[in-house]
PDB file of C-alpha atoms in Angstrom:
ATOM      1  CA  MET J   3      47.157 -95.677 -14.105  1.00  0.00           C
ATOM      2  CA  LEU J   4      43.977 -97.164 -15.359  1.00  0.00           C
ATOM      3  CA  THR J   5      43.087 -96.392 -18.895  1.00  0.00           C
ATOM      4  CA  VAL J   6      39.930 -96.929 -20.754  1.00  0.00           C
ATOM      5  CA  SER J   7      40.572 -96.691 -24.453  1.00  0.00           C
ATOM      6  CA  SER J   8      37.794 -96.761 -26.988  1.00  0.00           C
ATOM      7  CA  VAL J   9      35.494 -99.210 -24.990  1.00  0.00           C
ATOM      8  CA  SER J  10      32.101 -99.927 -26.783  1.00  0.00           C
ATOM      9  CA  ARG J  11      29.250-102.122 -25.801  1.00  0.00           C
ATOM     10  CA  SER J  12      25.713-102.820 -26.872  1.00  0.00           C
ATOM     11  CA  PHE J  13      22.849-104.840 -25.517  1.00  0.00           C
ATOM     12  CA  GLY J  14      20.968-106.224 -28.659  1.00  0.00           C
ATOM     13  CA  ASP J  15      20.258-103.159 -30.774  1.00  0.00           C
ATOM     14  CA  HIS J  16      20.856-100.639 -27.840  1.00  0.00           C
ATOM     15  CA  GLN J  17      24.482 -99.114 -27.911  1.00  0.00           C
ATOM     16  CA  VAL J  18      25.312 -98.395 -24.251  1.00  0.00           C
ATOM     17  CA  LEU J  19      28.916 -97.461 -24.780  1.00  0.00           C
ATOM     18  CA  ASP J  20      30.525 -95.868 -27.712  1.00  0.00           C
ATOM     19  CA  GLY J  21      34.152 -95.279 -27.742  1.00  0.00           C
ATOM     20  CA  VAL J  22      34.778 -94.246 -24.317  1.00  0.00           C
ATOM     21  CA  SER J  23      38.242 -93.317 -23.256  1.00  0.00           C
ATOM     22  CA  PHE J  24      39.534 -91.799 -19.947  1.00  0.00           C
ATOM     23  CA  ASP J  25      42.424 -92.281 -17.581  1.00  0.00           C
ATOM     24  CA  VAL J  26      42.065 -92.540 -13.760  1.00  0.00           C
ATOM     25  CA  ARG J  27      45.641 -91.155 -12.525  1.00  0.00           C
ATOM     26  CA  PRO J  28      47.575 -92.411  -9.502  1.00  0.00           C
ATOM     27  CA  GLY J  29      46.801 -90.468  -6.425  1.00  0.00           C
ATOM     28  CA  ARG J  30      43.967 -88.463  -7.850  1.00  0.00           C
ATOM     29  CA  MET J  31      40.225 -88.720  -7.035  1.00  0.00           C
ATOM     30  CA  THR J  32      38.252 -89.055 -10.307  1.00  0.00           C
ATOM     31  CA  GLY J  33      34.680 -88.260 -10.469  1.00  0.00           C
ATOM     32  CA  PHE J  34      32.575 -90.199 -12.924  1.00  0.00           C
ATOM     33  CA  LEU J  35      29.438 -88.345 -13.664  1.00  0.00           C
ATOM     34  CA  GLY J  36      26.310 -88.682 -15.856  1.00  0.00           C
ATOM     35  CA  ALA J  37      22.608 -89.045 -15.847  1.00  0.00           C
ATOM     36  CA  ASN J  38      20.801 -92.340 -15.229  1.00  0.00           C
ATOM     37  CA  GLY J  39      21.344 -94.687 -18.106  1.00  0.00           C
ATOM     38  CA  SER J  40      24.471 -92.829 -19.390  1.00  0.00           C
ATOM     39  CA  GLY J  41      26.828 -95.999 -19.177  1.00  0.00           C
ATOM     40  CA  LYS J  42      28.484 -95.323 -15.960  1.00  0.00           C
ATOM     41  CA  THR J  43      27.809 -98.660 -14.383  1.00  0.00           C
ATOM     42  CA  THR J  44      28.274-100.482 -17.342  1.00  0.00           C
ATOM     43  CA  THR J  45      31.731 -98.712 -17.793  1.00  0.00           C
ATOM     44  CA  MET J  46      32.477 -99.780 -14.292  1.00  0.00           C
ATOM     45  CA  ARG J  47      31.584-103.426 -14.804  1.00  0.00           C
ATOM     46  CA  ILE J  48      33.777-103.654 -17.851  1.00  0.00           C
ATOM     47  CA  VAL J  49      36.694-102.357 -15.921  1.00  0.00           C
ATOM     48  CA  LEU J  50      36.127-104.895 -13.271  1.00  0.00           C
ATOM     49  CA  GLY J  51      35.531-107.784 -15.784  1.00  0.00           C
ATOM     50  CA  VAL J  52      31.994-108.534 -14.787  1.00  0.00           C
ATOM     51  CA  LEU J  53      30.853-107.429 -18.367  1.00  0.00           C
ATOM     52  CA  GLY J  54      33.096-107.720 -21.601  1.00  0.00           C
ATOM     53  CA  ALA J  55      33.811-104.969 -23.903  1.00  0.00           C
ATOM     54  CA  GLN J  56      32.759-105.533 -27.726  1.00  0.00           C
ATOM     55  CA  ALA J  57      35.545-103.089 -28.725  1.00  0.00           C
ATOM     56  CA  GLY J  58      38.322-101.096 -26.872  1.00  0.00           C
ATOM     57  CA  THR J  59      40.809-102.115 -23.921  1.00  0.00           C
ATOM     58  CA  VAL J  60      40.976-101.484 -20.359  1.00  0.00           C
ATOM     59  CA  THR J  61      44.855-101.482 -19.091  1.00  0.00           C
ATOM     60  CA  TRP J  62      46.369-101.116 -15.782  1.00  0.00           C
ATOM     61  CA  GLN J  63      49.800 -99.741 -15.604  1.00  0.00           C
ATOM     62  CA  GLY J  64      49.919-100.262 -19.516  1.00  0.00           C
ATOM     63  CA  ARG J  65      49.202-103.861 -19.531  1.00  0.00           C
ATOM     64  CA  ALA J  66      45.987-105.732 -19.968  1.00  0.00           C
ATOM     65  CA  VAL J  67      43.783-106.255 -17.131  1.00  0.00           C
ATOM     66  CA  THR J  68      43.948-109.821 -15.942  1.00  0.00           C
ATOM     67  CA  GLN J  69      41.739-111.454 -13.322  1.00  0.00           C
ATOM     68  CA  ARG J  70      44.663-111.483 -11.009  1.00  0.00           C
ATOM     69  CA  VAL J  71      45.037-107.876 -11.451  1.00  0.00           C
ATOM     70  CA  ARG J  72      41.284-107.451 -10.935  1.00  0.00           C
ATOM     71  CA  GLN J  73      41.665-109.003  -7.605  1.00  0.00           C
ATOM     72  CA  ARG J  74      43.735-106.360  -6.449  1.00  0.00           C
ATOM     73  CA  PHE J  75      40.905-103.699  -7.353  1.00  0.00           C
ATOM     74  CA  GLY J  76      38.457-102.534  -4.859  1.00  0.00           C
ATOM     75  CA  TYR J  77      34.800-102.254  -5.827  1.00  0.00           C
ATOM     76  CA  MET J  78      31.759-100.915  -4.136  1.00  0.00           C
ATOM     77  CA  PRO J  79      28.551-101.431  -6.192  1.00  0.00           C
ATOM     78  CA  GLU J  80      25.569 -99.209  -5.977  1.00  0.00           C
ATOM     79  CA  GLU J  81      23.412-102.151  -4.796  1.00  0.00           C
ATOM     80  CA  ARG J  82      24.451-103.221  -1.426  1.00  0.00           C
ATOM     81  CA  GLY J  83      26.268-106.815  -1.639  1.00  0.00           C
ATOM     82  CA  LEU J  84      27.150-107.909   1.634  1.00  0.00           C
ATOM     83  CA  TYR J  85      25.377-110.696   3.403  1.00  0.00           C
ATOM     84  CA  PRO J  86      22.504-109.224   5.860  1.00  0.00           C
ATOM     85  CA  LYS J  87      22.725-111.973   8.357  1.00  0.00           C
ATOM     86  CA  MET J  88      26.403-112.185   8.720  1.00  0.00           C
ATOM     87  CA  LYS J  89      28.242-110.282  11.288  1.00  0.00           C
ATOM     88  CA  VAL J  90      30.040-106.900  10.090  1.00  0.00           C
ATOM     89  CA  GLY J  91      33.420-107.660  11.385  1.00  0.00           C
ATOM     90  CA  GLU J  92      33.377-111.364  10.460  1.00  0.00           C
ATOM     91  CA  GLN J  93      32.350-110.687   6.926  1.00  0.00           C
ATOM     92  CA  ILE J  94      34.789-107.850   6.114  1.00  0.00           C
ATOM     93  CA  ALA J  95      37.398-109.884   7.486  1.00  0.00           C
ATOM     94  CA  TRP J  96      36.286-113.050   5.364  1.00  0.00           C
ATOM     95  CA  LEU J  97      36.362-110.863   2.267  1.00  0.00           C
ATOM     96  CA  GLY J  98      40.035-109.603   2.943  1.00  0.00           C
ATOM     97  CA  GLN J  99      40.876-113.428   3.061  1.00  0.00           C
ATOM     98  CA  LEU J 100      39.233-113.910  -0.213  1.00  0.00           C
ATOM     99  CA  HIS J 101      41.248-111.359  -1.841  1.00  0.00           C
ATOM    100  CA  GLY J 102      44.464-113.145  -0.816  1.00  0.00           C
ATOM    101  CA  LEU J 103      45.088-111.602   2.839  1.00  0.00           C
ATOM    102  CA  SER J 104      46.323-113.771   5.548  1.00  0.00           C
ATOM    103  CA  ALA J 105      43.626-114.185   8.543  1.00  0.00           C
ATOM    104  CA  ALA J 106      45.639-112.126  10.561  1.00  0.00           C
ATOM    105  CA  ASP J 107      46.221-109.359   7.979  1.00  0.00           C
ATOM    106  CA  ALA J 108      42.515-109.531   7.003  1.00  0.00           C
ATOM    107  CA  GLN J 109      41.609-108.955  10.773  1.00  0.00           C
ATOM    108  CA  ARG J 110      44.175-106.154  11.268  1.00  0.00           C
ATOM    109  CA  ASN J 111      42.656-104.223   8.391  1.00  0.00           C
ATOM    110  CA  THR J 112      39.377-104.846   9.392  1.00  0.00           C
ATOM    111  CA  ASP J 113      39.885-103.408  12.838  1.00  0.00           C
ATOM    112  CA  ARG J 114      41.444-100.482  11.440  1.00  0.00           C
ATOM    113  CA  LEU J 115      38.923 -99.526   8.896  1.00  0.00           C
ATOM    114  CA  LEU J 116      36.013-100.081  11.459  1.00  0.00           C
ATOM    115  CA  GLU J 117      37.641 -97.597  13.908  1.00  0.00           C
ATOM    116  CA  GLN J 118      38.198 -95.062  10.858  1.00  0.00           C
ATOM    117  CA  LEU J 119      34.635 -95.562   9.619  1.00  0.00           C
ATOM    118  CA  GLU J 120      33.192 -95.276  13.350  1.00  0.00           C
ATOM    119  CA  LEU J 121      32.035 -98.771  13.307  1.00  0.00           C
ATOM    120  CA  SER J 122      33.978-100.536  15.808  1.00  0.00           C
ATOM    121  CA  SER J 123      31.197-100.956  18.216  1.00  0.00           C
ATOM    122  CA  ARG J 124      28.998-102.524  15.759  1.00  0.00           C
ATOM    123  CA  ALA J 125      31.466-105.188  14.553  1.00  0.00           C
ATOM    124  CA  ASP J 126      29.517-108.145  16.177  1.00  0.00           C
ATOM    125  CA  ASP J 127      26.084-106.915  14.863  1.00  0.00           C
ATOM    126  CA  LYS J 128      24.575-108.360  11.907  1.00  0.00           C
ATOM    127  CA  LEU J 129      24.572-106.227   8.946  1.00  0.00           C
ATOM    128  CA  GLU J 130      20.814-106.143   8.781  1.00  0.00           C
ATOM    129  CA  GLU J 131      20.980-104.515  12.261  1.00  0.00           C
ATOM    130  CA  LEU J 132      22.695-101.367  11.115  1.00  0.00           C
ATOM    131  CA  SER J 133      21.066 -98.384   9.871  1.00  0.00           C
ATOM    132  CA  LEU J 134      21.321 -97.609   6.017  1.00  0.00           C
ATOM    133  CA  GLY J 135      24.131 -95.431   6.588  1.00  0.00           C
ATOM    134  CA  ASN J 136      26.092 -97.742   8.613  1.00  0.00           C
ATOM    135  CA  GLN J 137      25.591-100.402   5.926  1.00  0.00           C
ATOM    136  CA  GLN J 138      26.968 -98.137   3.549  1.00  0.00           C
ATOM    137  CA  ARG J 139      29.997 -97.459   5.974  1.00  0.00           C
ATOM    138  CA  ALA J 140      30.582-101.327   6.068  1.00  0.00           C
ATOM    139  CA  GLN J 141      30.193-101.656   2.428  1.00  0.00           C
ATOM    140  CA  ILE J 142      33.212 -99.165   2.001  1.00  0.00           C
ATOM    141  CA  ALA J 143      35.157-101.008   4.340  1.00  0.00           C
ATOM    142  CA  ALA J 144      34.629-104.221   2.368  1.00  0.00           C
ATOM    143  CA  ALA J 145      35.959-102.469  -0.713  1.00  0.00           C
ATOM    144  CA  LEU J 146      38.968-101.380   1.045  1.00  0.00           C
ATOM    145  CA  VAL J 147      39.922-104.160   3.581  1.00  0.00           C
ATOM    146  CA  HIS J 148      42.438-105.929   1.064  1.00  0.00           C
ATOM    147  CA  ASP J 149      44.366-102.478   0.459  1.00  0.00           C
ATOM    148  CA  PRO J 150      43.488-102.295  -3.247  1.00  0.00           C
ATOM    149  CA  VAL J 151      45.599-100.675  -5.689  1.00  0.00           C
ATOM    150  CA  LEU J 152      42.741 -99.121  -7.471  1.00  0.00           C
ATOM    151  CA  LEU J 153      39.467 -98.130  -6.088  1.00  0.00           C
ATOM    152  CA  ILE J 154      36.076 -98.018  -7.803  1.00  0.00           C
ATOM    153  CA  LEU J 155      33.000 -96.791  -5.964  1.00  0.00           C
ATOM    154  CA  ASP J 156      29.313 -96.603  -7.452  1.00  0.00           C
ATOM    155  CA  GLU J 157      27.428 -93.855  -5.535  1.00  0.00           C
ATOM    156  CA  PRO J 158      29.491 -94.396  -2.009  1.00  0.00           C
ATOM    157  CA  PHE J 159      28.034 -91.448  -0.405  1.00  0.00           C
ATOM    158  CA  SER J 160      24.338 -92.630  -0.830  1.00  0.00           C
ATOM    159  CA  GLY J 161      22.393 -92.623   2.124  1.00  0.00           C
ATOM    160  CA  LEU J 162      25.127 -91.112   4.460  1.00  0.00           C
ATOM    161  CA  ASP J 163      24.232 -87.861   6.574  1.00  0.00           C
ATOM    162  CA  PRO J 164      26.952 -84.970   6.369  1.00  0.00           C
ATOM    163  CA  ILE J 165      28.986 -86.045   9.500  1.00  0.00           C
ATOM    164  CA  ALA J 166      29.304 -89.649   7.845  1.00  0.00           C
ATOM    165  CA  VAL J 167      30.221 -87.976   4.495  1.00  0.00           C
ATOM    166  CA  GLU J 168      33.025 -86.387   6.102  1.00  0.00           C
ATOM    167  CA  THR J 169      34.097 -89.481   7.758  1.00  0.00           C
ATOM    168  CA  VAL J 170      33.997 -91.497   4.633  1.00  0.00           C
ATOM    169  CA  LEU J 171      35.990 -88.627   2.601  1.00  0.00           C
ATOM    170  CA  GLY J 172      38.789 -88.666   5.175  1.00  0.00           C
ATOM    171  CA  VAL J 173      39.352 -92.460   4.452  1.00  0.00           C
ATOM    172  CA  LEU J 174      39.362 -92.002   0.709  1.00  0.00           C
ATOM    173  CA  ARG J 175      41.510 -88.881   0.699  1.00  0.00           C
ATOM    174  CA  GLU J 176      43.940 -91.053   2.797  1.00  0.00           C
ATOM    175  CA  ARG J 177      44.202 -93.680   0.184  1.00  0.00           C
ATOM    176  CA  ALA J 178      44.458 -91.147  -2.578  1.00  0.00           C
ATOM    177  CA  ALA J 179      47.331 -89.608  -0.544  1.00  0.00           C
ATOM    178  CA  GLN J 180      49.159 -92.954  -0.615  1.00  0.00           C
ATOM    179  CA  GLY J 181      49.016 -93.093  -4.498  1.00  0.00           C
ATOM    180  CA  VAL J 182      45.746 -94.990  -5.101  1.00  0.00           C
ATOM    181  CA  PRO J 183      43.756 -93.949  -8.111  1.00  0.00           C
ATOM    182  CA  VAL J 184      39.997 -93.520  -6.982  1.00  0.00           C
ATOM    183  CA  LEU J 185      37.031 -93.538  -9.553  1.00  0.00           C
ATOM    184  CA  PHE J 186      33.779 -93.005  -8.273  1.00  0.00           C
ATOM    185  CA  SER J 187      30.368 -91.862  -9.445  1.00  0.00           C
ATOM    186  CA  SER J 188      27.837 -89.643  -7.692  1.00  0.00           C
ATOM    187  CA  HIS J 189      24.760 -87.568  -8.327  1.00  0.00           C
ATOM    188  CA  GLN J 190      25.804 -85.200  -5.465  1.00  0.00           C
ATOM    189  CA  LEU J 191      27.683 -82.600  -7.578  1.00  0.00           C
ATOM    190  CA  ALA J 192      28.548 -80.188  -5.093  1.00  0.00           C
ATOM    191  CA  LEU J 193      30.231 -83.002  -2.926  1.00  0.00           C
ATOM    192  CA  VAL J 194      31.991 -84.237  -6.304  1.00  0.00           C
ATOM    193  CA  GLU J 195      33.170 -80.399  -6.902  1.00  0.00           C
ATOM    194  CA  GLN J 196      34.712 -80.226  -3.559  1.00  0.00           C
ATOM    195  CA  LEU J 197      36.276 -83.639  -3.485  1.00  0.00           C
ATOM    196  CA  CYS J 198      37.599 -84.526  -7.221  1.00  0.00           C
ATOM    197  CA  ASP J 199      40.724 -83.641  -8.749  1.00  0.00           C
ATOM    198  CA  ASP J 200      39.856 -84.897 -12.263  1.00  0.00           C
ATOM    199  CA  LEU J 201      36.040 -85.369 -13.628  1.00  0.00           C
ATOM    200  CA  VAL J 202      34.746 -87.663 -16.283  1.00  0.00           C
ATOM    201  CA  ILE J 203      31.213 -86.746 -17.761  1.00  0.00           C
ATOM    202  CA  ILE J 204      29.395 -89.435 -19.772  1.00  0.00           C
ATOM    203  CA  SER J 205      26.170 -88.654 -21.824  1.00  0.00           C
ATOM    204  CA  LYS J 206      24.366 -91.223 -23.597  1.00  0.00           C
ATOM    205  CA  GLY J 207      27.386 -93.730 -23.618  1.00  0.00           C
ATOM    206  CA  GLU J 208      30.029 -91.167 -25.034  1.00  0.00           C
ATOM    207  CA  ILE J 209      32.517 -89.150 -23.017  1.00  0.00           C
ATOM    208  CA  ALA J 210      31.069 -85.544 -23.148  1.00  0.00           C
ATOM    209  CA  ALA J 211      33.863 -83.897 -21.215  1.00  0.00           C
ATOM    210  CA  ALA J 212      37.035 -84.932 -19.266  1.00  0.00           C
ATOM    211  CA  GLY J 213      40.071 -83.368 -17.499  1.00  0.00           C
ATOM    212  CA  GLY J 214      41.189 -81.515 -14.298  1.00  0.00           C
ATOM    213  CA  ARG J 215      38.543 -79.703 -12.260  1.00  0.00           C
ATOM    214  CA  GLU J 216      40.099 -76.176 -12.872  1.00  0.00           C
ATOM    215  CA  GLU J 217      40.800 -77.365 -16.470  1.00  0.00           C
ATOM    216  CA  LEU J 218      37.111 -77.942 -16.973  1.00  0.00           C
ATOM    217  CA  ARG J 219      36.016 -74.685 -15.231  1.00  0.00           C
ATOM    218  CA  SER J 220      38.201 -72.614 -17.604  1.00  0.00           C
ATOM    219  CA  ARG J 221      37.077 -74.382 -20.570  1.00  0.00           C
ATOM    220  CA  TYR J 222      33.664 -73.862 -20.142  1.00  0.00           C
ATOM    221  CA  GLY J 223      33.978 -70.626 -18.354  1.00  0.00           C
ATOM    222  CA  THR J 224      31.630 -67.650 -19.748  1.00  0.00           C
ATOM    223  CA  THR J 225      32.543 -64.061 -20.354  1.00  0.00           C
ATOM    224  CA  ARG J 226      30.478 -63.412 -17.187  1.00  0.00           C
ATOM    225  CA  PHE J 227      31.997 -61.113 -14.282  1.00  0.00           C
ATOM    226  CA  GLU J 228      31.089 -59.868 -11.007  1.00  0.00           C
ATOM    227  CA  LEU J 229      31.657 -56.259  -9.929  1.00  0.00           C
ATOM    228  CA  ILE J 230      31.528 -55.098  -6.248  1.00  0.00           C
ATOM    229  CA  VAL J 231      31.933 -51.254  -5.728  1.00  0.00           C
ATOM    230  CA  ASP J 232      31.441 -48.847  -2.776  1.00  0.00           C
ATOM    231  CA  SER J 233      28.311 -47.312  -4.346  1.00  0.00           C
ATOM    232  CA  ASP J 234      25.405 -48.141  -6.410  1.00  0.00           C
ATOM    233  CA  ALA J 235      26.614 -50.314  -9.385  1.00  0.00           C
ATOM    234  CA  GLY J 236      23.410 -49.457 -11.634  1.00  0.00           C
ATOM    235  CA  TRP J 237      25.342 -47.175 -13.987  1.00  0.00           C
ATOM    236  CA  LEU J 238      26.622 -50.578 -15.552  1.00  0.00           C
ATOM    237  CA  ARG J 239      23.508 -50.814 -17.475  1.00  0.00           C
ATOM    238  CA  GLY J 240      24.622 -47.976 -19.640  1.00  0.00           C
ATOM    239  CA  GLN J 241      27.977 -49.603 -20.544  1.00  0.00           C
ATOM    240  CA  PRO J 242      28.287 -50.689 -24.328  1.00  0.00           C
ATOM    241  CA  GLY J 243      29.115 -54.388 -24.789  1.00  0.00           C
ATOM    242  CA  VAL J 244      27.677 -55.359 -21.627  1.00  0.00           C
ATOM    243  CA  HIS J 245      24.468 -57.353 -20.651  1.00  0.00           C
ATOM    244  CA  VAL J 246      23.621 -56.944 -16.906  1.00  0.00           C
ATOM    245  CA  ILE J 247      22.287 -60.047 -15.488  1.00  0.00           C
ATOM    246  CA  ASP J 248      21.780 -58.621 -12.066  1.00  0.00           C
ATOM    247  CA  VAL J 249      22.422 -55.679  -9.932  1.00  0.00           C
ATOM    248  CA  ASP J 250      21.919 -55.589  -6.022  1.00  0.00           C
ATOM    249  CA  GLY J 251      23.138 -52.139  -4.854  1.00  0.00           C
ATOM    250  CA  PRO J 252      26.909 -52.150  -5.002  1.00  0.00           C
ATOM    251  CA  ARG J 253      27.133 -55.588  -6.633  1.00  0.00           C
ATOM    252  CA  ALA J 254      26.519 -56.325 -10.139  1.00  0.00           C
ATOM    253  CA  VAL J 255      26.927 -59.603 -12.372  1.00  0.00           C
ATOM    254  CA  PHE J 256      27.104 -59.010 -16.072  1.00  0.00           C
ATOM    255  CA  ASP J 257      28.153 -60.736 -19.498  1.00  0.00           C
ATOM    256  CA  ILE J 258      30.396 -59.253 -22.071  1.00  0.00           C
ATOM    257  CA  VAL J 259      28.204 -59.357 -25.376  1.00  0.00           C
ATOM    258  CA  GLU J 260      30.469 -57.869 -27.813  1.00  0.00           C
ATOM    259  CA  VAL J 261      34.263 -58.134 -28.188  1.00  0.00           C
ATOM    260  CA  GLU J 262      35.853 -54.884 -29.157  1.00  0.00           C
ATOM    261  CA  PRO J 263      38.436 -55.083 -31.895  1.00  0.00           C
ATOM    262  CA  GLY J 264      42.002 -54.026 -30.861  1.00  0.00           C
ATOM    263  CA  GLY J 265      42.539 -51.650 -28.084  1.00  0.00           C
ATOM    264  CA  GLU J 266      40.991 -52.148 -24.504  1.00  0.00           C
ATOM    265  CA  SER J 267      38.824 -55.224 -23.745  1.00  0.00           C
ATOM    266  CA  VAL J 268      35.235 -54.538 -22.592  1.00  0.00           C
ATOM    267  CA  ASP J 269      36.036 -55.973 -19.225  1.00  0.00           C
ATOM    268  CA  GLN J 270      38.996 -53.852 -18.571  1.00  0.00           C
ATOM    269  CA  ARG J 271      37.099 -50.672 -19.787  1.00  0.00           C
ATOM    270  CA  VAL J 272      34.285 -51.626 -17.280  1.00  0.00           C
ATOM    271  CA  LEU J 273      36.874 -51.858 -14.628  1.00  0.00           C
ATOM    272  CA  ARG J 274      38.718 -48.681 -15.508  1.00  0.00           C
ATOM    273  CA  THR J 275      35.251 -46.825 -15.444  1.00  0.00           C
ATOM    274  CA  ALA J 276      34.410 -48.252 -12.004  1.00  0.00           C
ATOM    275  CA  LEU J 277      37.795 -46.913 -10.638  1.00  0.00           C
ATOM    276  CA  GLU J 278      36.998 -43.540 -12.017  1.00  0.00           C
ATOM    277  CA  ARG J 279      33.918 -43.618 -10.229  1.00  0.00           C
ATOM    278  CA  GLY J 280      35.156 -44.729  -6.718  1.00  0.00           C
ATOM    279  CA  ALA J 281      36.553 -47.666  -4.848  1.00  0.00           C
ATOM    280  CA  VAL J 282      36.323 -51.023  -6.321  1.00  0.00           C
ATOM    281  CA  ARG J 283      36.020 -53.752  -3.793  1.00  0.00           C
ATOM    282  CA  SER J 284      35.823 -57.043  -6.110  1.00  0.00           C
ATOM    283  CA  PHE J 285      36.157 -57.434  -9.844  1.00  0.00           C
ATOM    284  CA  ALA J 286      36.516 -61.111 -11.055  1.00  0.00           C
ATOM    285  CA  PRO J 287      35.113 -63.677 -13.631  1.00  0.00           C
ATOM    286  CA  VAL J 288      32.273 -65.815 -12.429  1.00  0.00           C
ATOM    287  CA  VAL J 289      33.623 -69.509 -12.387  1.00  0.00           C
ATOM    288  CA  PRO J 290      31.018 -72.144 -13.626  1.00  0.00           C
ATOM    289  CA  SER J 291      30.191 -74.549 -11.122  1.00  0.00           C
ATOM    290  CA  LEU J 292      30.037 -78.291 -11.812  1.00  0.00           C
ATOM    291  CA  ASP J 293      26.278 -78.111 -11.942  1.00  0.00           C
ATOM    292  CA  GLU J 294      26.557 -75.623 -14.637  1.00  0.00           C
ATOM    293  CA  ILE J 295      29.090 -77.482 -16.759  1.00  0.00           C
ATOM    294  CA  PHE J 296      27.311 -80.947 -16.130  1.00  0.00           C
ATOM    295  CA  LYS J 297      23.957 -79.191 -17.724  1.00  0.00           C
ATOM    296  CA  GLU J 298      25.764 -77.827 -20.638  1.00  0.00           C
ATOM    297  CA  VAL J 299      27.451 -80.882 -21.679  1.00  0.00           C
ATOM    298  CA  ILE J 300      25.083 -83.651 -21.273  1.00  0.00           C
TER     299      ILE J 300
END
């Protein structure tokens, strides 16, 4: 497990990180979210040793992260860092050897990854001859070629079409299923919501929210409900303790604005009233989306 504990960093008078703490657990996909300038990339660079923390610690498996340990991490920066005039397969295999693999193992891993990422036919092409989406796939292969014990990916889905996204997701899920902790940042919140087990939201250099996906949904959930009946649901407007957000024929969305002391709760009273009026097809709390949680905490 990777543990970031109370990490702080300033550049001059500008405090970029202030007591940042979170875990990236084995076999789990952790989304690292924040607006531009929130401190995501600085945090990743500190984990990787590119920058130093002015306070706090970064540990791997409970021990300080050394350069030898960092060599076993896989990192994909937001800025493409591969050599444009070097052949794709050649440079990925070379990077594997730089991470300590034998030439044979590096080539074997390269061939496997290029096949998984549907780049085998482009192995002998120079990187600059690939589309931006295929360059992104090659960058992901470079981060994975040495079988890293931890993956840190900065905007891995940038520039990928939906089919390519699914291809990359399959590769990342496979690594997570093998027990590898995966930390990645992305501005594509719908994709993060679909993919991640855990979420870390950073705002202005501080952790604004962190936890499991369903845990955060529950924590930031509202008293909003959706009701679907057989007939028109307009009668809901007259119910005490209820603020109707929307009524569309048999469907209504409403907030509970008053909590009745003791006795029957407002939501249960609404459900009972609906059942007395006819069939109820659906009645459930409205779960907030990641986009709604993100907007609330930053």
